[in-house]
Coordinates of C-alpha atoms and ligand atoms in Angstrom, one line a residue:
M1 CA 0.0 0.0 0.0
E2 CA 1.3 3.3 -0.9
H3 CA 1.2 6.3 1.8
R4 CA 2.5 9.8 1.7
F5 CA 5.1 11.5 4.1
Q6 CA 3.6 13.4 6.9
V7 CA 5.3 16.6 7.6
D8 CA 5.3 18.5 10.7
L9 CA 4.7 22.0 9.6
R10 CA 6.0 23.6 12.9
G11 CA 9.1 21.4 12.8
I12 CA 9.9 22.5 9.2
V13 CA 9.1 26.1 9.9
D14 CA 11.4 26.0 12.9
L15 CA 14.0 24.1 11.0
L16 CA 14.2 26.5 8.0
S17 CA 13.7 29.7 9.8
H18 CA 16.1 29.0 12.7
H19 CA 18.8 26.7 11.6
L20 CA 19.2 27.4 8.0
Y21 CA 20.5 31.0 8.4
A22 CA 23.3 32.1 10.2
S23 CA 21.7 35.1 11.6
P24 CA 18.1 36.6 12.1
R25 CA 19.3 39.6 10.1
V26 CA 18.7 38.0 6.8
Y27 CA 15.0 38.5 7.0
A28 CA 15.8 41.9 5.5
R29 CA 17.5 40.5 2.6
E30 CA 14.7 38.1 2.1
L31 CA 12.0 40.7 2.0
L32 CA 14.0 43.1 -0.3
Q33 CA 14.6 40.2 -2.6
N34 CA 11.1 39.3 -2.9
A35 CA 10.1 42.8 -3.4
T36 CA 12.8 43.2 -6.1
D37 CA 11.6 40.0 -8.1
A38 CA 8.0 41.3 -7.9
I39 CA 9.2 44.6 -9.6
T40 CA 11.1 42.5 -12.2
A41 CA 8.0 40.4 -12.7
R42 CA 5.8 43.5 -13.2
R43 CA 8.0 45.0 -15.8
E44 CA 7.9 41.7 -17.6
F45 CA 4.2 41.4 -17.4
D46 CA 3.6 45.1 -18.3
A47 CA 6.4 47.1 -20.3
A48 CA 4.6 50.4 -19.5
A49 CA 4.8 49.8 -15.7
G50 CA 6.5 52.8 -14.0
P51 CA 9.9 52.6 -12.1
G52 CA 10.2 50.1 -9.4
R53 CA 10.3 51.4 -5.8
I54 CA 10.5 49.8 -2.4
V55 CA 9.6 51.7 0.7
V56 CA 10.9 50.3 4.2
E57 CA 8.7 51.5 7.0
P58 CA 9.5 51.0 10.6
L59 CA 6.4 51.8 12.5
P60 CA 6.1 53.7 15.9
D61 CA 4.8 50.5 17.4
G62 CA 7.8 48.5 16.7
A63 CA 6.4 46.7 13.6
L64 CA 8.1 46.8 10.1
R65 CA 6.2 47.3 6.7
V66 CA 7.9 46.7 3.5
H67 CA 6.1 48.1 0.6
D68 CA 6.7 47.4 -3.2
N69 CA 5.0 48.3 -6.4
G70 CA 5.8 45.0 -8.0
I71 CA 3.4 42.3 -9.6
G72 CA 1.6 41.6 -6.5
L73 CA -0.3 38.2 -5.8
T74 CA -3.8 37.1 -6.7
E75 CA -5.8 35.0 -4.0
P76 CA -5.0 31.7 -5.7
E77 CA -1.3 32.5 -6.1
V78 CA -1.4 33.3 -2.4
H79 CA -2.5 29.8 -1.7
L80 CA 0.0 28.4 -4.1
F81 CA 3.2 30.3 -3.4
L82 CA 2.8 31.9 0.2
A83 CA 1.2 29.0 1.9
S84 CA 3.4 26.2 0.5
V85 CA 6.7 25.8 1.9
G86 CA 9.2 25.3 -1.2
R87 CA 6.9 26.5 -3.8
T88 CA 8.0 29.5 -5.9
S89 CA 6.8 31.5 -8.7
K90 CA 10.4 32.0 -9.9
R91 CA 11.2 28.9 -11.8
D92 CA 10.3 28.1 -15.4
D93 CA 7.9 25.4 -16.7
L94 CA 10.6 22.8 -16.3
G95 CA 11.4 23.8 -12.8
F96 CA 14.7 25.6 -13.6
A97 CA 15.4 28.8 -11.5
R98 CA 14.9 31.9 -13.8
Q99 CA 17.9 34.2 -14.4
D100 CA 16.1 37.3 -13.8
F101 CA 14.9 36.6 -10.3
L102 CA 16.9 36.6 -7.1
G103 CA 14.8 33.9 -5.4
Q104 CA 14.5 30.4 -6.4
F105 CA 13.9 28.1 -3.4
G106 CA 10.5 29.1 -2.1
I107 CA 11.6 29.3 1.5
G108 CA 13.0 32.9 1.9
L109 CA 9.8 34.1 3.6
L110 CA 10.2 31.7 6.5
S111 CA 13.3 33.7 7.5
C112 CA 10.8 36.3 8.7
F113 CA 9.8 34.0 11.5
M114 CA 13.3 34.4 13.2
V115 CA 12.1 38.0 14.2
A116 CA 8.4 37.9 14.1
D117 CA 5.6 35.3 15.2
A118 CA 3.1 36.6 12.6
V119 CA 3.9 37.7 9.0
E120 CA 1.0 39.6 7.1
V121 CA 1.1 40.2 3.3
V122 CA -1.3 42.5 1.8
S123 CA -1.4 42.4 -2.0
R124 CA -3.1 43.6 -5.2
S125 CA -2.0 41.8 -8.3
A126 CA -1.3 43.4 -11.6
K127 CA -3.4 40.6 -13.3
G128 CA -6.5 41.9 -11.7
G129 CA -8.9 40.5 -8.8
P130 CA -9.4 41.9 -5.5
A131 CA -6.8 42.8 -2.8
V132 CA -5.8 39.9 -0.6
R133 CA -4.6 39.5 2.9
W134 CA -2.6 36.6 4.1
T135 CA -1.4 36.2 7.6
G136 CA 1.0 33.4 8.4
H137 CA 2.1 32.2 11.9
A138 CA 5.4 30.5 13.1
D139 CA 3.4 27.4 14.0
G140 CA 2.4 26.8 10.5
R141 CA -1.2 28.3 10.6
Y142 CA -2.3 30.8 8.1
T143 CA -5.5 32.7 7.2
T144 CA -6.4 34.3 3.9
E145 CA -9.1 36.8 3.2
T146 CA -10.1 39.0 0.3
D147 CA -10.3 42.6 1.3
D148 CA -10.6 45.0 -1.6
T149 CA -10.2 48.1 0.7
A150 CA -6.8 46.8 1.9
R151 CA -4.7 48.2 -0.7
A152 CA -5.7 50.3 -3.6
E153 CA -2.5 50.1 -5.8
V154 CA -0.9 47.1 -7.6
G155 CA 1.8 45.8 -5.3
T156 CA 2.6 44.2 -1.9
T157 CA 3.0 45.2 1.7
V158 CA 4.5 42.8 4.2
T159 CA 4.4 43.5 7.9
L160 CA 6.5 42.0 10.6
R161 CA 5.3 42.2 14.2
P162 CA 8.3 41.6 16.3
R163 CA 8.3 39.4 19.5
T164 CA 9.7 41.1 22.7
D165 CA 13.0 39.4 22.2
T166 CA 13.5 40.4 18.6
R167 CA 12.3 44.1 18.7
H168 CA 15.8 45.2 18.2
W169 CA 16.0 43.8 14.8
L170 CA 13.2 46.1 13.6
V171 CA 14.2 49.5 14.9
P172 CA 14.8 52.3 12.3
D173 CA 18.6 52.5 12.6
R174 CA 19.0 48.6 12.5
V175 CA 16.6 48.4 9.5
G176 CA 18.5 51.2 7.6
E177 CA 21.8 49.5 8.4
L178 CA 20.7 46.1 7.1
V179 CA 19.1 47.3 4.0
R180 CA 22.2 49.2 3.0
F181 CA 24.3 46.2 3.9
Y182 CA 22.5 43.9 1.7
A183 CA 21.0 46.0 -0.8
H184 CA 23.0 49.1 -1.5
L185 CA 23.8 48.1 -5.1
L186 CA 20.1 47.1 -6.0
D187 CA 19.1 49.1 -9.1
V188 CA 15.7 49.7 -7.6
D189 CA 15.0 52.7 -5.5
V190 CA 14.8 51.6 -1.8
E191 CA 13.7 54.3 0.7
L192 CA 13.7 54.4 4.5
V193 CA 10.6 56.2 5.8
A194 CA 11.0 56.2 9.7
P195 CA 8.7 58.0 12.0
D196 CA 9.8 61.7 12.7
A197 CA 12.6 61.6 10.1
A198 CA 13.0 62.7 6.5
P199 CA 12.9 59.7 4.0
V200 CA 16.4 58.3 3.1
R201 CA 17.5 56.8 -0.2
L202 CA 19.4 53.6 0.8
T203 CA 20.7 52.5 -2.5
D204 CA 23.6 53.9 -4.4
E205 CA 23.4 54.9 -8.1
R206 CA 26.1 52.6 -9.3
A207 CA 28.8 50.0 -8.0
P208 CA 32.2 51.6 -7.4
W209 CA 33.6 49.9 -10.6
E210 CA 30.7 51.2 -12.7
I211 CA 31.2 54.8 -11.8
D212 CA 32.7 57.0 -14.6
H213 CA 35.8 59.1 -13.9
P214 CA 37.5 61.6 -15.9
S215 CA 40.8 59.7 -16.3
P216 CA 41.9 56.1 -15.6
E217 CA 44.2 57.6 -12.9
E218 CA 41.3 59.1 -11.1
R219 CA 39.3 55.8 -11.3
H220 CA 42.3 53.9 -10.0
A221 CA 42.4 56.3 -7.0
A222 CA 38.8 56.2 -6.4
L223 CA 38.8 52.5 -6.3
I224 CA 41.9 52.4 -4.1
D225 CA 40.0 54.6 -1.6
Y226 CA 37.0 52.3 -1.9
G227 CA 39.4 49.5 -1.0
R228 CA 40.6 51.4 1.8
Q229 CA 37.2 51.6 3.2
L230 CA 36.5 47.9 3.0
L231 CA 39.7 46.6 4.1
G232 CA 40.6 49.3 6.7
T233 CA 43.8 49.8 5.0
R234 CA 45.1 51.0 1.8
P235 CA 45.4 48.2 -0.8
M236 CA 48.6 47.7 -2.7
D237 CA 46.8 47.7 -6.0
V238 CA 43.3 47.0 -7.7
I239 CA 42.6 44.7 -10.4
D240 CA 39.6 44.9 -12.7
L241 CA 37.9 41.6 -13.0
R242 CA 35.3 40.4 -15.5
V243 CA 33.8 37.0 -16.5
P244 CA 31.1 37.6 -19.0
E245 CA 30.0 34.0 -19.0
A246 CA 29.1 34.2 -15.3
G247 CA 27.8 37.9 -15.8
L248 CA 30.6 38.8 -13.3
V249 CA 32.1 42.2 -12.8
G250 CA 34.0 43.6 -10.1
V251 CA 37.4 44.4 -8.7
G252 CA 40.2 42.6 -6.7
F253 CA 42.3 44.4 -4.2
V254 CA 45.9 43.3 -3.5
L255 CA 46.3 43.0 0.3
P256 CA 49.1 45.5 1.5
S257 CA 50.3 43.1 4.2
A258 CA 51.0 39.5 4.7
S259 CA 48.1 37.4 5.2
A260 CA 47.6 33.7 6.3
V261 CA 47.0 31.7 3.0
G262 CA 43.2 31.1 3.0
Q263 CA 40.5 31.2 0.7
G264 CA 37.8 33.3 2.4
G265 CA 37.1 37.0 2.7
H266 CA 35.6 38.0 -0.7
R267 CA 32.7 40.2 -1.0
V268 CA 30.1 38.7 -3.4
Y269 CA 26.9 40.2 -4.8
L270 CA 24.6 38.1 -6.4
K271 CA 22.2 40.0 -9.0
R272 CA 23.5 43.2 -6.9
M273 CA 22.3 41.8 -3.6
L274 CA 25.0 41.0 -1.0
L275 CA 25.5 37.2 -0.7
S276 CA 28.4 37.1 1.5
E277 CA 31.2 39.3 2.9
D278 CA 33.3 36.3 3.6
A279 CA 32.9 34.1 0.5
S280 CA 35.4 31.5 -0.3
K281 CA 36.8 29.7 -3.2
V282 CA 35.9 32.5 -5.5
V283 CA 39.7 32.8 -6.7
P284 CA 42.1 30.0 -6.9
E285 CA 44.0 29.1 -3.6
W286 CA 47.2 30.5 -4.7
A287 CA 45.7 34.0 -5.2
F288 CA 45.6 34.2 -1.5
F289 CA 46.7 37.9 -1.6
I290 CA 43.7 39.1 -3.4
R291 CA 40.3 40.2 -1.8
C292 CA 37.5 40.4 -4.4
V293 CA 34.2 42.5 -4.6
V294 CA 32.3 41.3 -7.4
D295 CA 28.7 41.0 -8.6
T296 CA 27.7 37.9 -10.5
A297 CA 24.3 37.3 -12.1
V298 CA 24.7 33.5 -13.0
L299 CA 26.6 31.8 -10.0
R300 CA 24.3 29.8 -7.8
P301 CA 23.8 30.4 -4.3
T302 CA 23.3 27.8 -1.6
A303 CA 19.8 27.5 -0.1
S304 CA 20.9 29.7 3.0
R305 CA 22.1 32.3 0.3
E306 CA 25.3 32.8 2.4
A307 CA 27.7 31.0 0.0
L308 CA 28.2 30.0 -3.5
Y309 CA 27.3 26.7 -4.6
E310 CA 30.4 24.8 -5.8
D311 CA 29.7 23.5 -9.2
D312 CA 31.4 23.7 -12.6
L313 CA 30.5 27.2 -13.3
L314 CA 32.0 28.4 -10.1
S315 CA 35.1 26.4 -10.9
S316 CA 35.5 27.9 -14.3
V317 CA 34.9 31.4 -12.8
R318 CA 37.7 30.8 -10.4
Q319 CA 40.0 29.6 -13.1
S320 CA 39.1 32.8 -15.3
L321 CA 39.7 35.1 -12.3
G322 CA 43.0 33.1 -11.8
E323 CA 43.9 34.1 -15.4
Q324 CA 43.2 37.6 -14.8
I325 CA 45.2 37.9 -11.5
R326 CA 48.1 35.9 -13.1
G327 CA 48.0 38.5 -15.9
W328 CA 48.2 41.3 -13.4
L329 CA 51.3 39.6 -12.0
L330 CA 52.7 39.1 -15.4
D331 CA 52.3 42.6 -16.3
L332 CA 54.1 43.6 -13.1
S333 CA 56.9 41.5 -14.0
V334 CA 57.3 43.1 -17.5
N335 CA 56.5 46.5 -16.9
H336 CA 56.7 47.2 -13.3
P337 CA 59.6 45.1 -11.8
D338 CA 59.9 47.5 -8.8
R339 CA 56.3 46.9 -7.9
L340 CA 56.7 43.2 -8.3
S341 CA 59.5 43.2 -5.8
A342 CA 57.3 45.2 -3.6
F343 CA 54.8 42.8 -4.0
L344 CA 57.1 39.9 -3.2
R345 CA 58.5 41.6 -0.1
V346 CA 55.2 41.6 1.6
H347 CA 53.8 38.1 0.3
H348 CA 57.0 36.0 -0.1
L349 CA 56.1 33.6 2.5
G350 CA 52.7 32.9 1.2
V351 CA 54.0 32.8 -2.3
K352 CA 56.6 30.4 -1.2
A353 CA 54.2 28.2 0.6
L354 CA 52.1 27.9 -2.6
A355 CA 55.0 27.2 -4.7
V356 CA 55.6 24.1 -2.9
R357 CA 52.4 22.8 -4.4
D358 CA 51.6 25.1 -7.4
D359 CA 53.7 25.2 -10.5
E360 CA 52.4 28.7 -11.5
M361 CA 53.6 30.1 -8.2
L362 CA 57.0 28.1 -8.5
R363 CA 57.6 29.7 -11.7
L364 CA 56.9 33.1 -10.3
V365 CA 59.4 32.2 -7.4
D366 CA 61.9 30.9 -9.7
A367 CA 61.9 34.1 -11.9
W368 CA 61.4 36.9 -9.4
L369 CA 62.0 36.0 -5.8
P370 CA 65.5 36.8 -4.6
F371 CA 67.3 33.8 -2.8
E372 CA 70.5 34.3 -0.7
T373 CA 73.4 32.8 -2.8
S374 CA 77.0 32.7 -2.7
R375 CA 76.8 34.8 -5.7
G376 CA 74.7 37.4 -3.8
A377 CA 70.8 37.8 -3.7
M378 CA 69.2 36.8 -6.8
P379 CA 66.2 34.8 -8.4
L380 CA 67.0 31.2 -8.8
R381 CA 66.6 31.6 -12.7
V382 CA 69.5 34.2 -12.7
F383 CA 71.5 32.1 -10.2
R384 CA 71.4 28.7 -12.1
R385 CA 72.5 30.5 -15.6
G386 CA 75.5 28.3 -16.9
L387 CA 75.2 25.7 -14.1
S388 CA 74.0 22.2 -14.7
M389 CA 73.7 21.5 -11.0
V390 CA 72.2 23.7 -8.2
R391 CA 73.6 23.1 -4.8
Y392 CA 71.9 24.1 -1.7
V393 CA 72.6 24.0 2.1
E394 CA 69.8 23.5 4.5
T395 CA 70.6 25.8 7.4
V396 CA 71.5 29.5 7.5
D397 CA 74.7 28.8 9.7
E398 CA 75.9 26.1 7.2
F399 CA 75.4 28.7 4.6
R400 CA 77.3 31.3 6.5
S401 CA 80.4 29.1 7.0
L402 CA 80.5 27.4 3.8
A403 CA 79.3 29.8 1.0
A404 CA 82.6 31.8 0.6
I405 CA 84.7 28.6 0.7
A406 CA 82.4 26.8 -1.6
S407 CA 82.1 29.7 -4.1
A408 CA 85.7 30.0 -4.3
A409 CA 86.1 26.1 -4.9
G410 CA 83.8 26.5 -7.8
T411 CA 80.6 25.3 -6.1
P412 CA 78.1 28.1 -5.8
L413 CA 75.5 27.7 -3.2
V414 CA 72.0 28.6 -2.3
N415 CA 71.0 29.3 1.2
A416 CA 67.8 27.2 1.6
G417 CA 67.8 27.7 5.3
Y418 CA 64.5 29.7 5.4
A419 CA 61.0 28.3 5.5
Y420 CA 60.0 26.3 2.3
D421 CA 63.3 27.1 0.5
S422 CA 64.5 23.4 0.3
E423 CA 61.1 22.1 -0.7
I424 CA 61.2 24.7 -3.6
L425 CA 64.5 23.9 -4.7
Q426 CA 63.6 20.2 -4.9
R427 CA 60.6 20.9 -7.2
L428 CA 62.7 23.2 -9.3
R429 CA 63.0 20.6 -12.1
R430 CA 59.3 21.0 -12.7
V431 CA 60.0 24.4 -14.2
D432 CA 63.4 23.4 -15.5
P433 CA 63.8 19.6 -16.2
T434 CA 67.5 20.3 -17.4
I435 CA 68.7 21.1 -14.1
Q436 CA 69.9 18.9 -11.3
V437 CA 69.4 20.0 -7.7
R438 CA 71.4 18.6 -4.8
R439 CA 71.9 19.4 -1.1
L440 CA 75.6 20.1 -0.7
D441 CA 77.3 17.4 1.3
P442 CA 80.1 19.4 3.1
G443 CA 82.1 16.2 3.0
E444 CA 81.9 16.4 -0.8
L445 CA 83.2 19.9 -0.5
A446 CA 86.4 19.0 1.4
A447 CA 87.2 16.8 -1.6
R448 CA 86.9 19.8 -3.7
L449 CA 89.4 21.8 -2.1
D450 CA 92.9 22.0 -3.6
P451 CA 95.7 19.9 -2.0
L452 CA 99.1 21.4 -0.9
P453 CA 101.6 22.7 -3.5
P454 CA 103.9 19.8 -4.5
G455 CA 106.7 19.4 -2.3
Q456 CA 105.0 21.2 0.7
E457 CA 103.4 18.2 2.0
A458 CA 106.6 16.9 3.6
A459 CA 106.9 20.1 5.3
A460 CA 103.5 19.8 6.8
A461 CA 103.9 16.1 7.7
G462 CA 105.0 16.8 11.4
F463 CA 102.3 19.4 12.1
L464 CA 99.7 17.0 10.6
E465 CA 100.9 14.1 13.0
T466 CA 100.5 16.4 16.1
A467 CA 97.1 17.6 14.9
R468 CA 96.0 14.0 14.5
T469 CA 97.0 13.2 18.0
V470 CA 95.4 16.2 19.4
L471 CA 92.0 15.9 17.4
A472 CA 91.7 12.2 18.1
D473 CA 90.8 13.0 21.6
L474 CA 88.0 15.2 20.2
G475 CA 86.6 12.7 17.7
C476 CA 87.8 14.5 14.6
K477 CA 90.6 14.1 12.1
P478 CA 92.8 16.7 10.5
L479 CA 93.2 17.5 6.6
L480 CA 95.6 20.1 5.1
R481 CA 94.2 21.9 2.0
Q482 CA 94.7 25.2 0.5
F483 CA 91.6 27.3 -0.2
D484 CA 90.0 30.7 -0.3
P485 CA 89.1 32.8 1.5
V486 CA 92.6 33.2 3.1
T487 CA 91.1 34.7 6.2
V488 CA 89.7 31.4 7.1
P489 CA 92.4 29.3 9.1
A490 CA 90.5 26.2 9.5
L491 CA 87.0 24.7 8.6
Y492 CA 85.1 22.1 10.5
I493 CA 83.3 19.9 8.2
V494 CA 80.7 17.3 9.2
G495 CA 80.0 15.2 6.0
Q496 CA 76.7 13.5 5.5
Q497 CA 78.0 10.1 6.5
A498 CA 79.8 11.4 9.6
A499 CA 76.5 13.1 10.7
N500 CA 74.6 10.0 10.1
Q501 CA 77.3 8.0 12.0
D502 CA 77.3 10.5 14.9
S503 CA 73.4 10.4 15.2
L504 CA 73.5 6.7 15.0
R505 CA 76.1 6.6 17.9
R506 CA 74.2 8.9 20.0
S507 CA 71.1 6.7 19.6
I508 CA 73.1 3.7 20.5
E509 CA 74.3 5.5 23.8
A510 CA 70.8 6.4 24.5
S511 CA 69.0 3.1 23.9
D512 CA 68.6 0.1 26.1
E513 CA 70.8 -3.1 25.5
L514 CA 68.5 -4.8 23.1
W515 CA 68.3 -1.9 20.8
S516 CA 71.8 -0.7 21.1
D517 CA 72.7 -4.2 19.9
V518 CA 70.4 -3.9 16.9
L519 CA 71.7 -0.4 16.1
S520 CA 75.2 -1.3 16.5
A521 CA 74.9 -3.7 13.5
F522 CA 74.5 -0.6 11.5
D523 CA 77.4 1.2 12.6
D524 CA 80.1 1.0 10.2
V525 CA 83.0 1.0 12.4
E526 CA 85.5 0.0 9.8
V527 CA 85.0 3.2 7.8
D528 CA 86.3 6.3 9.4
H529 CA 83.6 9.0 9.0
R530 CA 84.7 11.4 11.7
P531 CA 84.2 15.1 11.1
E532 CA 87.3 16.9 9.6
L533 CA 89.2 20.0 10.6
V534 CA 90.7 21.4 7.3
F535 CA 93.6 23.7 7.9
N536 CA 93.9 26.3 5.3
W537 CA 97.7 26.1 4.1
R538 CA 97.1 29.7 2.4
H539 CA 96.6 31.2 6.1
P540 CA 99.9 32.5 7.2
L541 CA 99.4 31.5 10.8
V542 CA 98.7 27.9 9.8
R543 CA 102.0 27.7 8.0
R544 CA 103.8 29.4 10.8
I545 CA 102.3 26.8 13.4
A546 CA 103.4 24.1 11.1
A547 CA 107.0 25.4 10.8
D548 CA 107.8 24.2 14.2
P549 CA 105.7 21.2 14.8
S550 CA 107.4 20.0 17.8
G551 CA 107.1 23.4 19.4
P552 CA 105.4 23.5 22.9
A553 CA 102.5 25.6 21.7
V554 CA 101.4 23.6 18.6
R555 CA 98.9 21.3 20.6
H556 CA 97.1 24.6 22.1
A557 CA 97.1 26.2 18.5
V558 CA 95.4 23.0 17.1
E559 CA 92.9 23.1 20.0
A560 CA 92.4 26.8 19.5
L561 CA 91.9 26.5 15.7
Y562 CA 89.4 23.7 16.3
G563 CA 87.3 25.5 18.8
Q564 CA 87.5 28.6 16.6
A565 CA 86.2 26.6 13.4
L566 CA 83.3 25.2 15.7
L567 CA 82.1 28.6 16.8
A568 CA 82.5 30.2 13.3
G569 CA 80.4 27.3 11.9
H570 CA 77.8 27.6 14.6
H571 CA 78.3 24.0 15.4
P572 CA 77.2 22.7 18.7
L573 CA 79.7 22.5 21.6
R574 CA 80.1 19.4 23.6
A575 CA 81.7 19.6 27.0
V576 CA 85.1 18.2 25.5
D577 CA 85.1 21.0 23.0
T578 CA 84.3 23.5 25.6
A579 CA 87.2 22.2 27.7
A580 CA 89.6 22.3 24.8
L581 CA 88.6 25.8 23.9
N582 CA 89.3 27.1 27.5
R583 CA 92.4 25.1 27.9
S584 CA 94.0 26.4 24.7
F585 CA 92.7 30.0 25.1
L586 CA 94.2 30.3 28.7
A587 CA 97.4 28.5 27.8
L588 CA 98.1 30.7 24.7
L589 CA 97.2 33.8 26.7
D590 CA 99.8 32.7 29.4
R591 CA 102.4 32.3 26.7
A592 CA 101.7 35.7 25.5
F593 CA 102.3 37.3 28.9
T594 CA 105.4 35.8 30.0
G595 CA 106.6 38.4 32.5
P596 CA 107.1 37.8 36.3
P597 CA 104.0 37.5 38.3
N598 CA 102.7 40.7 39.9
R599 CA 104.3 41.2 43.2
W600 CA 101.0 42.3 45.1
T601 CA 99.4 39.0 44.4
G602 CA 101.9 36.3 45.1
D603 CA 103.2 33.8 42.9
G604 CA 100.1 33.4 40.7
P605 CA 99.3 30.0 38.8
T606 CA 102.2 28.0 37.9
E607 CA 102.8 28.3 34.0
E608 CA 102.1 25.0 32.4
K609 CA 104.5 24.5 29.6
S610 CA 104.0 21.4 27.6
Ligands
LIG1 N1 6.5 41.2 -2.4 C1 6.2 40.0 -3.0 N2 5.4 40.2 -4.2 C2 4.9 39.1 -4.9 N3 4.9 38.0 -4.5 C3 5.7 37.6 -3.4 C4 6.3 38.6 -2.6 N4 7.0 38.0 -1.7 C5 6.8 36.6 -1.8 N5 6.0 36.4 -3.0 C6 5.7 35.0 -3.5 O1 6.0 34.1 -2.5 C7 6.9 33.2 -3.1 C8 7.5 32.5 -1.9 O2 8.6 33.4 -1.4 P1 9.8 33.1 -0.8 O3 10.5 34.3 -0.4 O4 9.4 32.1 0.4 O5 10.7 32.2 -1.8 P2 11.3 32.7 -3.2 O6 11.5 34.1 -3.3 O7 10.4 32.1 -4.1 O8 12.6 31.8 -3.0 P3 13.8 32.0 -2.2 O9 13.5 30.9 -1.1 O10 15.0 31.5 -2.7 O11 13.9 33.3 -1.6 C9 7.5 33.8 -4.1 O12 8.0 32.8 -5.1 C10 6.6 34.7 -4.6 O13 5.6 34.1 -5.6

């Protein structure tokens, strides 16, 4: 047997009026929308009808009336459309939403029950018949009566009587504010007629982007000013936006300060009625630095009318707006590189965050964003000219200690020590498949430094031997090379394998017996991966020390150079390192001041001469 669903009307009214919309304020939007649609319908029905007009009239007793001179409703239409939830006069015969109307779902009027227990509609139809009065209640009851004296002219008046807890929504100031908020762009006259106050027109003549100005410069200045009012701060630039297939026009403001990468914050009007001040997904994710203000005739609203419905059309609009914003960036890069630099200075972090995922942003970063390199600050595209391999280091400290040396050794370096840098470098092949990108292994750098000039190795052998003994206690081994800059006497290098071995050994020390046995199996004890202290033969001090390898101060000199190299490379100091540094520092000072002890302080410390 077939049955029909039973609908609890009170439940449905409650659900739609209290849970669909984010705030009771939308009642104003729904009333204005209905009045505007009625005016559109009247123009279609009777081309000779005069201009449309809506009057919003807060009454002294706290009620609110909204009058329009639209098409009105006949008595049968009142039953059909006002009394059936979900029934609308704004769809075509096939049930599709009609382009020329704002409404489409047949539920908007229910929003009035958020601020009123009863809604009264008095209407006279342009199609003829007597005036009719309909009164609906929040519990789902309604009454209808014809009353030809209720209204003389064609059109409709809706009256809301507030509950005690909702009176504040209907006071004149609030009403004026809400009407302007939602409807200031409507191309119908909307007037506020409040008790004891002169009527006020609430709609603007034109949208800011539609206003004619004597020159493009003045238009630009006016739009920037509009952006300042909206954003509360002066936008960096303004871009005209237009997508004819979606009947979309408007502007995009370039934010003047860095913002979190996000997709919201756009102001969207739908057929000139504000849909949302915080619409999302209007532009592609990478265009996070843009805030749009657009009016569209074709995009679909969700039923709450507070967001855009995600469909193919929205996605093609997004793409098209993305093209226009990209065009703006491209124009900056070609014609105004200084403005592009200013833009990147502000938004570099967000641009970099997206370059990790978006090839377009990656291209922009590659071409324009300056990176710190051993050749100076420059975009990667410039840096890699003539190189087949881009080498980078992953920390700022590593860059500071290695850049000059690597560069002198013919290995230019990029500092990828800041947020997103190494990810960007690893993705670089997406924009240039011919390039190799590799993280510099400092161990590999040591291999690229020049050996000593022929014949000098023997002269340095004694020194190397002493250094080997001293450094063995510190878990390090010496190497003698000649490299630039000559001002660096020694370089402490932890190769990738040394770093791996070091962290493995630390884990073994920290783990329990079972694990330490398992981990030990990985420890390649046979191969000596210890960090290296590379002495620079070009440095005069190194050569002077090496000239007398058996001299008493050589051990201290080696420890001191070791400590200095650790400090210069910002390497962490272990307790043994600090001890070596202190020991050598004091011993060398002691040697420098060789006079007799001060007679007032006794004998002083005994000089240790080793
Ligand atoms: N001021 C008015 N003048 C003439 N008809 C009206 C007026 N207000 C409402 N109506 C009629 O009542 C119907 C229902 O209105 P309601 O606001 O609930 O839904 P809608 O406007 O059709 O769609 P939506 O839910 O998208 O707003 C409308 O389709 C229209 O036929």
